[in-house]
Amino acid sequence: MDETLIKAALAVLDENWTGRFTRPSARLYPHQWSWDSAFIAIGYAHVLPRRAEQELRSLFTGQWRNGLLPHIVFHGPSGNYFPGPEVWAVTCNPNASSHPPTSGIVQPPNHAIAAWHLYQYARDRTQALVFLNELYPRLKAWHDYLYRERDPFHEGLVYIRHPWESGMDNAPLWDQPLSRIAIDGPLPFQRVDKQVVNPADRPTDTDYARYLQLVSLFRTCRYEESRIQERCPFLIQDVLFNTLLCQAERDLAKIARVLGRDPEPHEARAAQTARAINQKLWDEAHGIYVDYDLVAESPIDVHVVAGFVPLFAGIPSSEQARRMCANLNSRSFCRLGDRCYAVPSYDKQAPGFSRRRYWRGPVWINMNWLLYRGLQRYGEQKYAMWVRNAIIDLPRRYGFYEYYDPEAGCGHGADRFSWTAALVLDVLYTCRSETVPPS
């Protein structure tokens, strides 16, 4: 156990703890982000379980009446963060939360995964059951919203309607869909993010204008999903989002079972989603999963690290998993023994690959954590350890950054980043018997 690294990770989390929730980072992300909080709770489970519960409890105070769990909850004044509550203006929808104010979009549904993780590692199972009983109706309402409002064809696949909903904000996946959004005139906003981190690492102003144009459309539609479906130029069935929903439904079934409730509806939905991911999102030619563009009615032929995440939910067959691992262990991503850190977020052989630009090549610790668990699930221990080494070695050598250069290893984006610290803690506490050879 690396006690020095544990202390350093805890110091990052303490620094970002507000007393009610944990900021992803103090300067760039000063509010509460949805899937960040779930990853953060996973790390807290081993050392500060009551804080882990508070993390999720605080997030769900922003849940809408229809079950939508917003991607940002603004606890207190928004300060100079942009876009703040006044841009989202969600109170035009009667379901929206006004206290606390929130955004009007969502992020990947990893919250039931985190809640089950808390129970699995709880020292006090009685207290953990009390918390699960409190959270279960909110988790169920969240999943019900997704399947009811975001699965128009009842396939078991839900769509995202904004790049920010994927968690992978400016991934190359979105270039073609976003190109359908025309930008007219000067850009009517001033970005704060480019004042905090290197502008070269961030999405372009044109991309940002398109993001905000989508938000304007949602406001015009009063955040009514049926109206948005009719008019939105960005409707994507995303691999990562649906994979996490599939596993979250399975974990919600486990939660229901320990609470004495009916797990079958959750198990049935998870099975349907797994089948749909395999039937619609599997790319047989390349051995990876790809997103589907509902507007263009075609797959998005772009290969990113999220295309391997179905391993985490046990979705691929053993043969599919074998092909995925061969793809990972190639020049496109990171070959075992090469001078690289696993796993770049985008195919290194593809146009536009960047070692440092947000979601266009850097290593992300949360994606590595999902891949590590998935590779373990399929018995791919050698590559799993390669990924685990990166999870531990990158923060130990370069600090707790938002993401990392896959060749040089240096950190980029926000520093003192909470989910990086939290997931390092989880890996260290759950894999004590494993040793990490030097990179």
Short mmCIF file of C-alpha atoms in Angstrom, two decimals, residues 89-424:
data_model
loop_
_atom_site.label_atom_id
_atom_site.label_comp_id
_atom_site.label_asym_id
_atom_site.label_seq_id
_atom_site.Cartn_x
_atom_site.Cartn_y
_atom_site.Cartn_z
CA ALA A 89 -32.89 29.24 -16.99
CA VAL A 90 -34.42 25.85 -16.23
CA THR A 91 -37.33 27.17 -14.17
CA CYS A 92 -39.28 27.61 -17.40
CA ASN A 93 -39.98 23.90 -16.90
CA PRO A 94 -42.28 23.10 -13.95
CA ASN A 95 -40.30 19.92 -13.16
CA ALA A 96 -37.02 21.74 -12.66
CA SER A 97 -35.27 22.33 -9.37
CA SER A 98 -35.07 25.99 -8.34
CA HIS A 99 -33.47 25.48 -4.91
CA PRO A 100 -30.73 24.58 -5.61
CA PRO A 101 -30.56 25.85 -9.21
CA THR A 102 -29.26 23.41 -11.79
CA SER A 103 -28.31 22.95 -15.42
CA GLY A 104 -30.80 21.44 -17.87
CA ILE A 105 -28.86 18.44 -19.19
CA VAL A 106 -27.54 15.21 -17.65
CA GLN A 107 -24.33 13.19 -17.44
CA PRO A 108 -23.62 9.43 -17.56
CA PRO A 109 -25.66 7.48 -14.96
CA ASN A 110 -22.94 5.93 -12.77
CA HIS A 111 -24.72 6.76 -9.50
CA ALA A 112 -26.25 3.34 -8.71
CA ILE A 113 -22.80 1.88 -9.42
CA ALA A 114 -21.38 4.18 -6.75
CA ALA A 115 -24.21 3.44 -4.30
CA TRP A 116 -23.69 -0.31 -4.61
CA HIS A 117 -19.93 0.20 -4.23
CA LEU A 118 -20.56 1.97 -0.92
CA TYR A 119 -22.60 -0.98 0.32
CA GLN A 120 -20.02 -3.55 -0.84
CA TYR A 121 -17.20 -1.89 1.09
CA ALA A 122 -19.23 -0.64 4.06
CA ARG A 123 -17.89 -1.45 7.51
CA ASP A 124 -21.33 -0.68 8.96
CA ARG A 125 -23.81 -2.57 6.76
CA THR A 126 -26.77 -1.42 8.87
CA GLN A 127 -26.01 2.23 8.18
CA ALA A 128 -25.33 1.43 4.54
CA LEU A 129 -28.76 -0.18 4.21
CA VAL A 130 -30.37 2.91 5.70
CA PHE A 131 -28.66 5.02 3.07
CA LEU A 132 -29.59 2.66 0.22
CA ASN A 133 -33.20 2.74 1.36
CA GLU A 134 -33.08 6.55 1.24
CA LEU A 135 -31.44 6.74 -2.19
CA TYR A 136 -33.20 3.88 -4.00
CA PRO A 137 -36.38 5.81 -4.96
CA ARG A 138 -34.28 8.65 -6.36
CA LEU A 139 -32.07 6.28 -8.36
CA LYS A 140 -35.14 4.50 -9.71
CA ALA A 141 -36.75 7.80 -10.72
CA TRP A 142 -33.51 8.81 -12.49
CA HIS A 143 -33.37 5.60 -14.53
CA ASP A 144 -37.12 5.72 -15.19
CA TYR A 145 -36.68 9.21 -16.65
CA LEU A 146 -33.97 8.01 -19.03
CA TYR A 147 -35.91 5.03 -20.35
CA ARG A 148 -39.18 6.97 -20.53
CA GLU A 149 -37.94 10.22 -22.07
CA ARG A 150 -34.73 9.32 -23.91
CA ASP A 151 -35.56 5.98 -25.59
CA PRO A 152 -38.09 7.00 -28.27
CA PHE A 153 -37.97 3.65 -30.09
CA HIS A 154 -38.09 1.51 -26.92
CA GLU A 155 -34.86 -0.19 -27.97
CA GLY A 156 -33.23 -0.09 -24.55
CA LEU A 157 -30.82 2.60 -25.84
CA VAL A 158 -31.18 6.13 -24.54
CA TYR A 159 -29.88 9.18 -26.39
CA ILE A 160 -27.84 12.17 -25.32
CA ARG A 161 -28.70 15.61 -26.70
CA HIS A 162 -25.57 17.59 -25.90
CA PRO A 163 -21.83 16.71 -25.99
CA TRP A 164 -21.60 17.61 -22.29
CA GLU A 165 -24.07 14.82 -21.51
CA SER A 166 -21.53 12.26 -22.66
CA GLY A 167 -18.93 13.43 -20.15
CA MET A 168 -16.50 13.51 -23.10
CA ASP A 169 -17.10 17.13 -23.98
CA ASN A 170 -15.19 17.70 -27.20
CA ALA A 171 -14.39 14.16 -28.29
CA PRO A 172 -13.90 13.74 -32.06
CA LEU A 173 -17.16 11.77 -31.98
CA TRP A 174 -19.08 15.04 -32.03
CA ASP A 175 -17.35 16.83 -34.92
CA GLN A 176 -19.74 15.69 -37.62
CA PRO A 177 -22.98 16.01 -35.61
CA LEU A 178 -22.00 19.48 -34.37
CA SER A 179 -21.20 20.62 -37.91
CA ARG A 180 -24.97 20.65 -38.53
CA ILE A 181 -25.24 23.65 -36.18
CA ALA A 182 -24.58 26.92 -38.02
CA ILE A 183 -22.98 29.80 -36.11
CA ASP A 184 -24.03 33.28 -37.22
CA GLY A 185 -22.34 36.50 -36.14
CA PRO A 186 -19.88 37.17 -33.30
CA LEU A 187 -19.63 34.80 -30.35
CA PRO A 188 -21.78 36.37 -27.58
CA PHE A 189 -19.92 35.05 -24.53
CA GLN A 190 -16.66 35.25 -22.62
CA ARG A 191 -15.16 31.97 -21.52
CA VAL A 192 -13.73 31.58 -18.04
CA ASP A 193 -12.13 28.17 -18.64
CA LYS A 194 -9.50 29.64 -21.00
CA GLN A 195 -8.41 32.03 -18.26
CA VAL A 196 -7.76 29.13 -15.85
CA VAL A 197 -6.05 26.51 -18.05
CA ASN A 198 -4.15 26.58 -21.32
CA PRO A 199 -6.59 27.61 -24.10
CA ALA A 200 -4.84 25.24 -26.52
CA ASP A 201 -6.07 22.30 -24.45
CA ARG A 202 -9.72 23.32 -24.49
CA PRO A 203 -12.60 23.13 -26.99
CA THR A 204 -12.55 25.85 -29.65
CA ASP A 205 -14.74 28.95 -29.45
CA THR A 206 -16.75 27.64 -32.41
CA ASP A 207 -17.45 24.38 -30.58
CA TYR A 208 -18.44 26.34 -27.49
CA ALA A 209 -20.82 28.48 -29.52
CA ARG A 210 -22.48 25.32 -30.79
CA TYR A 211 -22.76 23.97 -27.24
CA LEU A 212 -24.52 27.17 -26.20
CA GLN A 213 -26.78 27.13 -29.24
CA LEU A 214 -28.03 23.73 -28.10
CA VAL A 215 -28.71 25.18 -24.64
CA SER A 216 -30.67 28.01 -26.29
CA LEU A 217 -32.75 25.43 -28.16
CA PHE A 218 -33.51 23.59 -24.91
CA ARG A 219 -34.65 26.85 -23.28
CA THR A 220 -36.85 27.62 -26.29
CA CYS A 221 -38.38 24.14 -25.93
CA ARG A 222 -38.85 24.79 -22.19
CA TYR A 223 -36.83 21.61 -21.58
CA GLU A 224 -39.77 19.49 -22.80
CA GLU A 225 -38.26 16.31 -24.18
CA SER A 226 -40.84 15.69 -26.91
CA ARG A 227 -40.22 19.17 -28.37
CA ILE A 228 -36.46 18.75 -28.12
CA GLN A 229 -36.60 15.40 -29.96
CA GLU A 230 -38.40 17.04 -32.86
CA ARG A 231 -35.95 19.93 -33.26
CA CYS A 232 -32.56 18.94 -31.86
CA PRO A 233 -29.75 18.44 -34.43
CA PHE A 234 -27.74 16.43 -31.89
CA LEU A 235 -29.32 13.12 -30.79
CA ILE A 236 -26.76 10.37 -30.19
CA GLN A 237 -27.02 6.85 -28.77
CA ASP A 238 -23.71 6.89 -26.93
CA VAL A 239 -21.71 3.77 -26.03
CA LEU A 240 -20.36 5.06 -22.70
CA PHE A 241 -23.67 6.47 -21.48
CA ASN A 242 -25.62 3.31 -22.30
CA THR A 243 -22.93 1.00 -20.93
CA LEU A 244 -22.99 2.76 -17.58
CA LEU A 245 -26.79 2.71 -17.61
CA CYS A 246 -26.70 -1.05 -18.22
CA GLN A 247 -24.37 -1.68 -15.28
CA ALA A 248 -26.23 0.83 -13.12
CA GLU A 249 -29.48 -1.06 -13.74
CA ARG A 250 -27.78 -4.30 -12.71
CA ASP A 251 -26.49 -2.65 -9.55
CA LEU A 252 -29.89 -1.14 -8.87
CA ALA A 253 -31.30 -4.68 -9.06
CA LYS A 254 -28.78 -5.73 -6.40
CA ILE A 255 -29.81 -2.76 -4.26
CA ALA A 256 -33.48 -3.67 -4.68
CA ARG A 257 -32.74 -7.24 -3.64
CA VAL A 258 -30.97 -6.33 -0.38
CA LEU A 259 -33.82 -3.91 0.40
CA GLY A 260 -36.43 -6.62 -0.13
CA ARG A 261 -37.81 -5.01 -3.31
CA ASP A 262 -38.37 -6.46 -6.76
CA PRO A 263 -35.12 -6.59 -8.76
CA GLU A 264 -36.67 -8.08 -11.92
CA PRO A 265 -37.64 -4.82 -13.72
CA HIS A 266 -34.06 -3.56 -13.36
CA GLU A 267 -32.57 -6.85 -14.53
CA ALA A 268 -34.90 -6.89 -17.55
CA ARG A 269 -33.97 -3.35 -18.58
CA ALA A 270 -30.26 -4.08 -18.16
CA ALA A 271 -30.56 -7.18 -20.35
CA GLN A 272 -32.43 -5.25 -23.04
CA THR A 273 -29.79 -2.49 -23.05
CA ALA A 274 -26.94 -5.01 -23.26
CA ARG A 275 -28.59 -6.72 -26.24
CA ALA A 276 -29.20 -3.39 -27.98
CA ILE A 277 -25.59 -2.26 -27.48
CA ASN A 278 -24.39 -5.48 -29.09
CA GLN A 279 -26.90 -5.40 -31.92
CA LYS A 280 -26.63 -1.72 -32.86
CA LEU A 281 -23.32 -0.32 -31.59
CA TRP A 282 -20.83 -3.14 -32.23
CA ASP A 283 -18.43 -2.48 -35.13
CA GLU A 284 -17.56 -5.94 -36.41
CA ALA A 285 -14.98 -4.66 -38.88
CA HIS A 286 -12.84 -2.91 -36.27
CA GLY A 287 -13.53 -4.79 -33.03
CA ILE A 288 -14.86 -1.82 -31.07
CA TYR A 289 -18.21 -0.26 -30.16
CA VAL A 290 -19.26 2.99 -31.85
CA ASP A 291 -21.95 5.60 -31.27
CA TYR A 292 -25.08 5.92 -33.40
CA ASP A 293 -26.28 9.27 -34.78
CA LEU A 294 -30.10 9.28 -34.70
CA VAL A 295 -30.35 12.42 -36.85
CA ALA A 296 -28.13 11.07 -39.64
CA GLU A 297 -29.41 7.53 -39.01
CA SER A 298 -25.90 6.09 -39.19
CA PRO A 299 -23.04 4.92 -36.97
CA ILE A 300 -20.29 7.38 -36.09
CA ASP A 301 -17.09 5.82 -37.44
CA VAL A 302 -14.78 7.33 -34.84
CA HIS A 303 -12.82 5.14 -32.42
CA VAL A 304 -12.37 6.41 -28.87
CA VAL A 305 -11.53 4.78 -25.56
CA ALA A 306 -15.23 4.69 -24.62
CA GLY A 307 -15.67 2.06 -27.33
CA PHE A 308 -13.95 -0.43 -25.00
CA VAL A 309 -15.97 0.42 -21.88
CA PRO A 310 -18.69 -2.24 -22.54
CA LEU A 311 -16.12 -4.62 -21.01
CA PHE A 312 -16.96 -2.95 -17.68
CA ALA A 313 -20.59 -4.07 -17.91
CA GLY A 314 -19.88 -7.57 -19.22
CA ILE A 315 -21.61 -6.82 -22.52
CA PRO A 316 -19.23 -8.33 -25.13
CA SER A 317 -18.94 -12.04 -25.80
CA SER A 318 -15.58 -13.65 -25.05
CA GLU A 319 -14.69 -13.44 -28.75
CA GLN A 320 -15.66 -9.77 -28.95
CA ALA A 321 -13.60 -9.10 -25.82
CA ARG A 322 -10.60 -10.86 -27.37
CA ARG A 323 -10.81 -8.63 -30.45
CA MET A 324 -11.24 -5.50 -28.32
CA CYS A 325 -8.13 -6.34 -26.32
CA ALA A 326 -6.17 -6.87 -29.52
CA ASN A 327 -7.32 -3.42 -30.64
CA LEU A 328 -6.26 -1.87 -27.33
CA ASN A 329 -2.91 -3.64 -27.55
CA SER A 330 -2.02 -2.04 -30.87
CA ARG A 331 -0.43 1.11 -32.26
CA SER A 332 -3.87 2.72 -32.37
CA PHE A 333 -3.99 2.86 -28.57
CA CYS A 334 -1.13 1.52 -26.40
CA ARG A 335 0.82 -1.69 -27.00
CA LEU A 336 2.16 -3.62 -24.04
CA GLY A 337 5.80 -2.71 -23.57
CA ASP A 338 5.68 0.45 -25.68
CA ARG A 339 6.78 3.79 -24.26
CA CYS A 340 3.25 5.03 -23.67
CA TYR A 341 0.76 5.33 -20.86
CA ALA A 342 -2.42 3.34 -21.31
CA VAL A 343 -4.95 4.28 -22.52
CA PRO A 344 -5.15 7.26 -24.92
CA SER A 345 -8.70 8.55 -25.25
CA TYR A 346 -8.60 8.57 -29.07
CA ASP A 347 -7.07 6.41 -31.79
CA LYS A 348 -3.47 7.63 -32.18
CA GLN A 349 -3.53 6.82 -35.91
CA ALA A 350 -6.66 8.90 -36.57
CA PRO A 351 -6.79 12.47 -37.91
CA GLY A 352 -6.78 15.15 -35.23
CA PHE A 353 -5.19 13.06 -32.49
CA SER A 354 -3.66 15.31 -29.82
CA ARG A 355 -1.61 14.27 -26.80
CA ARG A 356 -2.91 17.18 -24.71
CA ARG A 357 -6.19 18.46 -26.12
CA TYR A 358 -9.30 17.75 -24.06
CA TRP A 359 -10.72 14.27 -24.97
CA ARG A 360 -8.76 14.11 -28.24
CA GLY A 361 -5.97 11.84 -27.05
CA PRO A 362 -4.99 12.32 -23.38
CA VAL A 363 -5.30 9.60 -20.74
CA TRP A 364 -8.23 10.02 -18.33
CA ILE A 365 -8.13 8.22 -14.98
CA ASN A 366 -11.89 7.61 -14.85
CA MET A 367 -11.85 5.87 -18.24
CA ASN A 368 -8.86 3.83 -17.14
CA TRP A 369 -10.72 2.83 -13.99
CA LEU A 370 -13.67 1.55 -16.04
CA LEU A 371 -11.35 -0.28 -18.43
CA TYR A 372 -9.32 -1.80 -15.61
CA ARG A 373 -12.47 -3.26 -14.04
CA GLY A 374 -13.68 -4.48 -17.43
CA LEU A 375 -10.40 -6.15 -18.34
CA GLN A 376 -10.33 -7.88 -14.96
CA ARG A 377 -13.87 -9.12 -15.58
CA TYR A 378 -12.72 -10.90 -18.75
CA GLY A 379 -9.51 -12.29 -17.24
CA GLU A 380 -7.26 -10.01 -19.30
CA GLN A 381 -4.87 -9.59 -16.39
CA LYS A 382 -1.76 -8.51 -18.26
CA TYR A 383 -3.38 -5.54 -19.96
CA ALA A 384 -5.46 -4.79 -16.83
CA MET A 385 -2.23 -4.38 -14.87
CA TRP A 386 -0.82 -2.14 -17.62
CA VAL A 387 -3.86 0.12 -17.20
CA ARG A 388 -3.70 -0.05 -13.41
CA ASN A 389 -0.05 0.97 -13.48
CA ALA A 390 -1.03 4.14 -15.36
CA ILE A 391 -3.81 4.91 -12.85
CA ILE A 392 -1.26 4.89 -10.03
CA ASP A 393 1.94 6.02 -11.73
CA LEU A 394 0.63 9.12 -13.50
CA PRO A 395 -0.68 10.88 -10.33
CA ARG A 396 2.31 9.70 -8.30
CA ARG A 397 4.80 11.16 -10.77
CA TYR A 398 2.96 14.20 -12.11
CA GLY A 399 0.20 15.09 -9.63
CA PHE A 400 -3.58 14.71 -9.60
CA TYR A 401 -4.53 16.23 -12.93
CA GLU A 402 -7.70 16.09 -14.98
CA TYR A 403 -5.92 14.21 -17.78
CA TYR A 404 -2.42 13.27 -18.95
CA ASP A 405 -0.18 13.19 -22.00
CA PRO A 406 -0.08 9.49 -23.04
CA GLU A 407 3.59 9.73 -24.08
CA ALA A 408 5.27 12.27 -21.78
CA GLY A 409 2.93 11.59 -18.87
CA CYS A 410 2.68 15.22 -17.75
CA GLY A 411 -0.68 16.47 -16.52
CA HIS A 412 -3.05 18.89 -18.26
CA GLY A 413 -6.37 20.58 -17.57
CA ALA A 414 -7.42 21.21 -13.99
CA ASP A 415 -4.95 20.29 -11.27
CA ARG A 416 -5.80 18.90 -7.83
CA PHE A 417 -8.62 17.02 -9.60
CA SER A 418 -11.00 15.13 -7.34
CA TRP A 419 -12.01 12.05 -9.30
CA THR A 420 -8.38 11.33 -10.11
CA ALA A 421 -7.61 11.32 -6.38
CA ALA A 422 -10.73 9.31 -5.53
CA LEU A 423 -10.18 6.57 -8.09
CA VAL A 424 -6.53 6.21 -7.13
#
